[in-house]
Coordinates of C-alpha atoms and ligand atoms in Angstrom, one line a residue:
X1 CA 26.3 23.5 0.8
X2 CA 22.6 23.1 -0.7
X3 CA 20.1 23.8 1.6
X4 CA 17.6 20.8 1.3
X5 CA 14.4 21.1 0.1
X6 CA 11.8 19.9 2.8
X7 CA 8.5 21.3 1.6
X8 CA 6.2 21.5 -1.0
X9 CA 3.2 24.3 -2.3
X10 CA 0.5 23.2 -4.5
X11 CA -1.4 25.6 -6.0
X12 CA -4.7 24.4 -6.1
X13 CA -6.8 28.1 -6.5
X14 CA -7.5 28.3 -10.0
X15 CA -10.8 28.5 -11.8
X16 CA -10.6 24.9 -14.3
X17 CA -12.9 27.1 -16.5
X18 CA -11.1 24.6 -19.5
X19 CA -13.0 21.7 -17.9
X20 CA -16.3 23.3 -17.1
X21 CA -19.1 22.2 -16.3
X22 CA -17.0 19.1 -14.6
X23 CA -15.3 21.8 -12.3
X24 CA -18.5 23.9 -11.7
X25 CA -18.4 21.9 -8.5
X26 CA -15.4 19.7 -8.4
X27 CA -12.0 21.7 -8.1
X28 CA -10.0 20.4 -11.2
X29 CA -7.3 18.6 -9.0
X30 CA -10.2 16.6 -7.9
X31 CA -10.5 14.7 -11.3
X32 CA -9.5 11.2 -11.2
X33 CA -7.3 10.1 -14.0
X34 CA -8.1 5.8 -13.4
X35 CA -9.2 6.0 -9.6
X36 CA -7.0 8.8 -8.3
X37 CA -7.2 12.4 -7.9
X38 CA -4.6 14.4 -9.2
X39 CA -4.2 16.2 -6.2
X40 CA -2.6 13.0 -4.8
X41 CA -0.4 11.5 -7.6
X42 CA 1.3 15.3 -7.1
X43 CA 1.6 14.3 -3.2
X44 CA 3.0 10.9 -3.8
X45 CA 5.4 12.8 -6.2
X46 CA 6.6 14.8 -3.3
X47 CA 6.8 12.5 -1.3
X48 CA 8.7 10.1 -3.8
X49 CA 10.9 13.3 -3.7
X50 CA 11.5 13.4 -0.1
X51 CA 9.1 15.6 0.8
X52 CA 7.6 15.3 4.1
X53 CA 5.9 19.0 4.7
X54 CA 2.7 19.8 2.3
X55 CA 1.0 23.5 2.3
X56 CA -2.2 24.0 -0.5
X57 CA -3.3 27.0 -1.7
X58 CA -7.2 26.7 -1.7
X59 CA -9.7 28.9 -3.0
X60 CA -11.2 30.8 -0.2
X61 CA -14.7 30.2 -2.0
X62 CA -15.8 27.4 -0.2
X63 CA -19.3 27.1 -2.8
X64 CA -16.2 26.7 -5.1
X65 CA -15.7 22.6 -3.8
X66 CA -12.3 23.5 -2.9
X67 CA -12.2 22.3 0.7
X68 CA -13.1 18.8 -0.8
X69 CA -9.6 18.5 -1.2
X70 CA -9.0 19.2 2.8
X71 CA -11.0 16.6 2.9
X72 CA -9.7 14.4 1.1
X73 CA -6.3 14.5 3.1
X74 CA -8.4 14.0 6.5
X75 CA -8.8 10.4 7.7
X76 CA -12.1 9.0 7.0
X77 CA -13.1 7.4 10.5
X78 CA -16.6 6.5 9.5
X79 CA -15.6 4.9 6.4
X80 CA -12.5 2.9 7.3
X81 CA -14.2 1.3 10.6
X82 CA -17.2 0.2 8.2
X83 CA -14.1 -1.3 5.5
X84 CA -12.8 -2.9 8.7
X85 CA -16.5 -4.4 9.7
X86 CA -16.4 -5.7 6.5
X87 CA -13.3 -7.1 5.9
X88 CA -12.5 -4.8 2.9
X89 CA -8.2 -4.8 3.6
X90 CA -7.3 -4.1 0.4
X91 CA -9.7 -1.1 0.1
X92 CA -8.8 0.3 3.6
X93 CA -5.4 0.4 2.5
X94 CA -6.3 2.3 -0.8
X95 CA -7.1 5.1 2.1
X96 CA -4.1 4.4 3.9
X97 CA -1.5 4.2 1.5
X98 CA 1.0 6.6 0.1
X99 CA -1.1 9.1 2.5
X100 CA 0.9 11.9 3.9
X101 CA 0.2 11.8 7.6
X102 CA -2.6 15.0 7.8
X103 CA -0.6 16.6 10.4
X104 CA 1.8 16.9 7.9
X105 CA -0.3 19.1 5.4
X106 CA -1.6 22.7 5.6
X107 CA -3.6 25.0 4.1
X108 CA -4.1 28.3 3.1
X109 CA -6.3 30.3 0.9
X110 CA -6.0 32.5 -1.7
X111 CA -8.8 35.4 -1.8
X112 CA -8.8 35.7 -5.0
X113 CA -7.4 33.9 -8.5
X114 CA -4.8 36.8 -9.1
X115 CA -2.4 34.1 -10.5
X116 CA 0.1 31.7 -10.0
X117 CA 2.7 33.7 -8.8
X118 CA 0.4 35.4 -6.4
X119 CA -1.2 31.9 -5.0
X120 CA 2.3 31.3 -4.5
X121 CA 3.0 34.2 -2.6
X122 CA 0.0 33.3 -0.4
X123 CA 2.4 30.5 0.8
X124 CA 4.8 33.0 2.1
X125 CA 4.6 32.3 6.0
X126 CA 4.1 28.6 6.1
X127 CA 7.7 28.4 3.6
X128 CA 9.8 30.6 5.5
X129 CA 13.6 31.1 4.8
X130 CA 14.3 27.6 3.2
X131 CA 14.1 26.6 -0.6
X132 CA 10.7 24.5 -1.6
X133 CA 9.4 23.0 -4.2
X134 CA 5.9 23.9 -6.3
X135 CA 3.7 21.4 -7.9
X136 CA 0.7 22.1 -10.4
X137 CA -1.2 18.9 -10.1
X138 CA -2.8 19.3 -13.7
X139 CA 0.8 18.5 -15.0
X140 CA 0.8 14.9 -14.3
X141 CA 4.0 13.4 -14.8
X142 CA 4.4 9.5 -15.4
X143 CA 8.1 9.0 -14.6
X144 CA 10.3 6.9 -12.5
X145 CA 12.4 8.0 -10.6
X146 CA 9.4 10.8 -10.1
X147 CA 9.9 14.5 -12.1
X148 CA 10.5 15.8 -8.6
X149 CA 12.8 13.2 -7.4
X150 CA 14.7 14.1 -11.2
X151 CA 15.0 17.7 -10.4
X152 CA 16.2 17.3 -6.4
X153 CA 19.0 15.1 -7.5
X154 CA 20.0 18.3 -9.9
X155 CA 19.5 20.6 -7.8
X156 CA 22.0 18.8 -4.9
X157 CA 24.6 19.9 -7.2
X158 CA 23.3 23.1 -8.9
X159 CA 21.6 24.4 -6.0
X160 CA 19.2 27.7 -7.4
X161 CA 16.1 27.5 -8.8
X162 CA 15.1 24.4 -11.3
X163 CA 12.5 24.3 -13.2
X164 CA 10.9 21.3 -15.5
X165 CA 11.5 21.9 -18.7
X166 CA 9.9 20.3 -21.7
X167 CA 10.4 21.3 -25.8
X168 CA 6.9 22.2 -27.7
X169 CA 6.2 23.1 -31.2
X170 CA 7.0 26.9 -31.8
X171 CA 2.9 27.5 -32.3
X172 CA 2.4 26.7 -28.8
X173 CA 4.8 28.8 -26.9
X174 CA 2.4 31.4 -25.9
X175 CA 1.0 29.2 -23.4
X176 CA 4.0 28.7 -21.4
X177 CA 6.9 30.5 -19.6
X178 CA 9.9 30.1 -22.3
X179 CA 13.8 29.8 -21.5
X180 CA 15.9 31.8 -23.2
X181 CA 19.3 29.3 -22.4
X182 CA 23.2 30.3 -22.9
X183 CA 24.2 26.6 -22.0
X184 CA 22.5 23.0 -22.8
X185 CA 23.9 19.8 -22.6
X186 CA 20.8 18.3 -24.1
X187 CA 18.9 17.7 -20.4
X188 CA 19.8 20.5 -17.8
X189 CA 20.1 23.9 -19.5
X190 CA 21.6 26.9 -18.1
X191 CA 18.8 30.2 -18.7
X192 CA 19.9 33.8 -18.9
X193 CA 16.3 35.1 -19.9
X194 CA 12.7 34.0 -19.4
X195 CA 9.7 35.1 -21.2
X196 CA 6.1 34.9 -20.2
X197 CA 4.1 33.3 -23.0
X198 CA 5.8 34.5 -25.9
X199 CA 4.1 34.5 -29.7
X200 CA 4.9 31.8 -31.9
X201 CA 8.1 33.2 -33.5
X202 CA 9.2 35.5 -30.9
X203 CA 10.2 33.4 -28.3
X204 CA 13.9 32.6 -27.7
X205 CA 13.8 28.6 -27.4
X206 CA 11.2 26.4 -27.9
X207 CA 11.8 25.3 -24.0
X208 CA 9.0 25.4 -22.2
X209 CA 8.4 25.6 -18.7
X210 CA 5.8 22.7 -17.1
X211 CA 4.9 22.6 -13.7
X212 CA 7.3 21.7 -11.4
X213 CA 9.6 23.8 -9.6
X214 CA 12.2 24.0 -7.0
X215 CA 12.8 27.4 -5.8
X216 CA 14.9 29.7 -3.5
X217 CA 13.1 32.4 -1.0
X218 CA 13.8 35.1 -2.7
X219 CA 11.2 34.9 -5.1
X220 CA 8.9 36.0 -2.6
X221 CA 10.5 39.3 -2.3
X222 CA 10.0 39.9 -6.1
X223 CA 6.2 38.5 -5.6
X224 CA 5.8 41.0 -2.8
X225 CA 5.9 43.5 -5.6
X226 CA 2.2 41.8 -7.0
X227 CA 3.6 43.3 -10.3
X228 CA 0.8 41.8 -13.5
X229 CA 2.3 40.6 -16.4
X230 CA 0.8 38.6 -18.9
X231 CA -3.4 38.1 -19.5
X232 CA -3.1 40.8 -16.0
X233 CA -2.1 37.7 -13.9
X234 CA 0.6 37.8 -11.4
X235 CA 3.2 35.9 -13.0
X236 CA 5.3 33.0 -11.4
X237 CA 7.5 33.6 -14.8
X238 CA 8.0 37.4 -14.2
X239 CA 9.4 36.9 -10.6
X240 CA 11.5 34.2 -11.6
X241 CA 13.2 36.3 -14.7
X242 CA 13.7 39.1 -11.6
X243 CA 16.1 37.0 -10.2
X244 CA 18.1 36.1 -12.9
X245 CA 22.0 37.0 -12.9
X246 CA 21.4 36.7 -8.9
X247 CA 21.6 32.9 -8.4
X248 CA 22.1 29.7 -10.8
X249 CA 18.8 29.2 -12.7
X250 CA 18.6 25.9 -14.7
X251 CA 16.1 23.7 -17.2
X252 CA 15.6 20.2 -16.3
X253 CA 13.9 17.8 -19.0
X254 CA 12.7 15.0 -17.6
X255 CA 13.1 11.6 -18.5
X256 CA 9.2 10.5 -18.4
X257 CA 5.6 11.5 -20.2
X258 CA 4.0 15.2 -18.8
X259 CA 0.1 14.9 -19.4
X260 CA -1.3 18.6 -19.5
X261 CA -4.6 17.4 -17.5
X262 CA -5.6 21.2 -17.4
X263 CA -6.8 20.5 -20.8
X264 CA -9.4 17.5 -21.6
X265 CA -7.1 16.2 -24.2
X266 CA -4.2 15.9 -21.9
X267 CA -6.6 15.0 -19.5
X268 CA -7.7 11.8 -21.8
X269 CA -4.9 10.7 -22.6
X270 CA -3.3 10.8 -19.1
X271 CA -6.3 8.1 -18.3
X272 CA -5.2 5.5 -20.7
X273 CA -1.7 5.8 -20.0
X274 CA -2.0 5.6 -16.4
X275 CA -4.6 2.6 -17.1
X276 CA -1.9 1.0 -19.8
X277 CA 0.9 0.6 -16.8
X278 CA -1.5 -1.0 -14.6
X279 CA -1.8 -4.9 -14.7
X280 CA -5.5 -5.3 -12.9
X281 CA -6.9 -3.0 -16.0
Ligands
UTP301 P1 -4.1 27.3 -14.9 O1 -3.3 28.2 -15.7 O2 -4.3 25.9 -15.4 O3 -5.5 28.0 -14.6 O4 -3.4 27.2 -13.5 P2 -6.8 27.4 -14.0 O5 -7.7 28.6 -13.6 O6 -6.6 26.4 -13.0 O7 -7.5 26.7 -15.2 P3 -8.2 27.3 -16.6 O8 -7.2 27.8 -17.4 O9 -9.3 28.3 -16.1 O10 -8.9 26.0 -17.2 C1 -2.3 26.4 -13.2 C2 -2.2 26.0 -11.8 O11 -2.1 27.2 -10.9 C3 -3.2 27.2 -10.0 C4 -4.3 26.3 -10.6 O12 -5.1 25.8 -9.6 C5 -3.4 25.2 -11.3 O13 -2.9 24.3 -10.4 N1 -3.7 28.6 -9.9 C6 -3.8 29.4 -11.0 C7 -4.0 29.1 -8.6 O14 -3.8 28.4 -7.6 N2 -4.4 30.4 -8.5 C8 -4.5 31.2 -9.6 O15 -4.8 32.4 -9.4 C9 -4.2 30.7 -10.9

């Protein structure tokens, strides 16, 4: 039996230094792409999913804007009783909608930006014993069913770790963790190797790893280690490769559009392709 997957980490620490001076202020999951932040289309995504239990890894820097995004998750008394005195429904219910109850959504900080694998190590206490799912909001995924919704009706059957999986051109592989896969069927693939951003032309498959995951509890004994791997970052990639041969690891390629909204092209594109779908633009 597959243990269900009932909550979800979203790493929200890093620096944005690709979309400074924007994020000088404004944490990067912050940035609207039409008249949302990305922060929440990742929420909605979990939620899509099934998801009902949220925990963010913040920057403890609070000159850093990050707690904007507590805020954001908060109800906004002041706000909605003036929408209310004004008879602004449809607008109150852009606050109300496809909101996780707050209760329902905790935080943590990370001291320092160490990493992904160590931000998600930071979520060790609030997980627990029980499998979870970790979102990057800057990956935006247009998709329906949802990316995480895709990968939770895999893992039902597969159980293990999942990861999104998408292929890019061989130049590009050193920005991403890279499968190295003894099984494909053309969607999920089966890995027996992973590789933290590997040089164009040594990496073993051009699949790339994008940022969604679904992931046992044992990674965090491998993150306890706080072993650096690649640019001196504690790598989610590294830990994940330790526990290979252990339990089932697989590839999923979604069936949707990723927008890397980390970068400003990505982040560009996302905007008109998330304006093109909706009928009141
Ligand atoms: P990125 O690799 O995009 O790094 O992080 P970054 O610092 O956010 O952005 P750039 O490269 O400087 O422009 C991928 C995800 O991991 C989180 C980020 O917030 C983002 O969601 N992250 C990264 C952390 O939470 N902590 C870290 O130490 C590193």
């Amino acid at each position: 039996m597959v243990k269900a997957v009932t909550k979800a980490v979203f790493p929200v620490a890093g620096l944005g230094t690709r979309f400074l001076p924007a994020t000088k202020v404004l944490p990067k999951e912050m940035l609207p792409v039409v008249d949302k932040p990305l922060i929440q289309y990742a929420v909605e995504e979990a939620l899509d999913a099934g998801i009902n239990e949220m925990i963010m890894i913040t920057s403890l820097n609070q000159s850093s804007g990050k707690n904007l995004i507590e805020s954001h998750f908060q109800t906004a008394e002041e706000l909605e009783a003036t929408l209310l005195q004004r008879g602004k429904t449809a607008e109150l219910n852009f606050l109300r909608d496809d909101f996780p109850n707050p209760q329902k959504i905790s935080f943590t900080h990370q001291d320092e930006p160490l990493g992904l694998g160590h931000a998600v190590w930071c979520a060790k206490d609030l997980v627990g014993d029980e499998p979870f799912a970790v979102l990057l909001p800057d990956d935006l995924m247009q998709a329906k069913p949802g990316c995480l919704k895709q990968m939770m009706d895999v893992y039902n059957n597969t159980g293990g770790n999942i990861v999104a999986i998408e292929e890019v051109a061989e130049e590009l592989t050193g920005r991403y963790g890279i499968l190295d896969v003894d099984e494909d069927d053309g969607r999920l693939a089966r890995a027996r190797g992973l590789v933290e951003k590997p040089a164009a032309g040594e990496a073993p498959s051009r699949l790339a790893i994008i940022g969604r995951y679904i992931l046992q509890p044992e990674v965090f004994h491998h993150l306890d280690k706080k072993m650096t791997g690649a640019g001196g970052e504690i790598q989610l990639t590294d830990a994940l490769a330790a526990m290979l041969g252990g339990i089932p690891f697989h590839g999923l390629r979604i069936d949707g559009r990723r927008f890397d909204c980390g970068s400003k092209r990505g982040f560009v594109e996302a905007n008109s392709a998330f304006a093109a779908e909706r009928s009141d633009l």
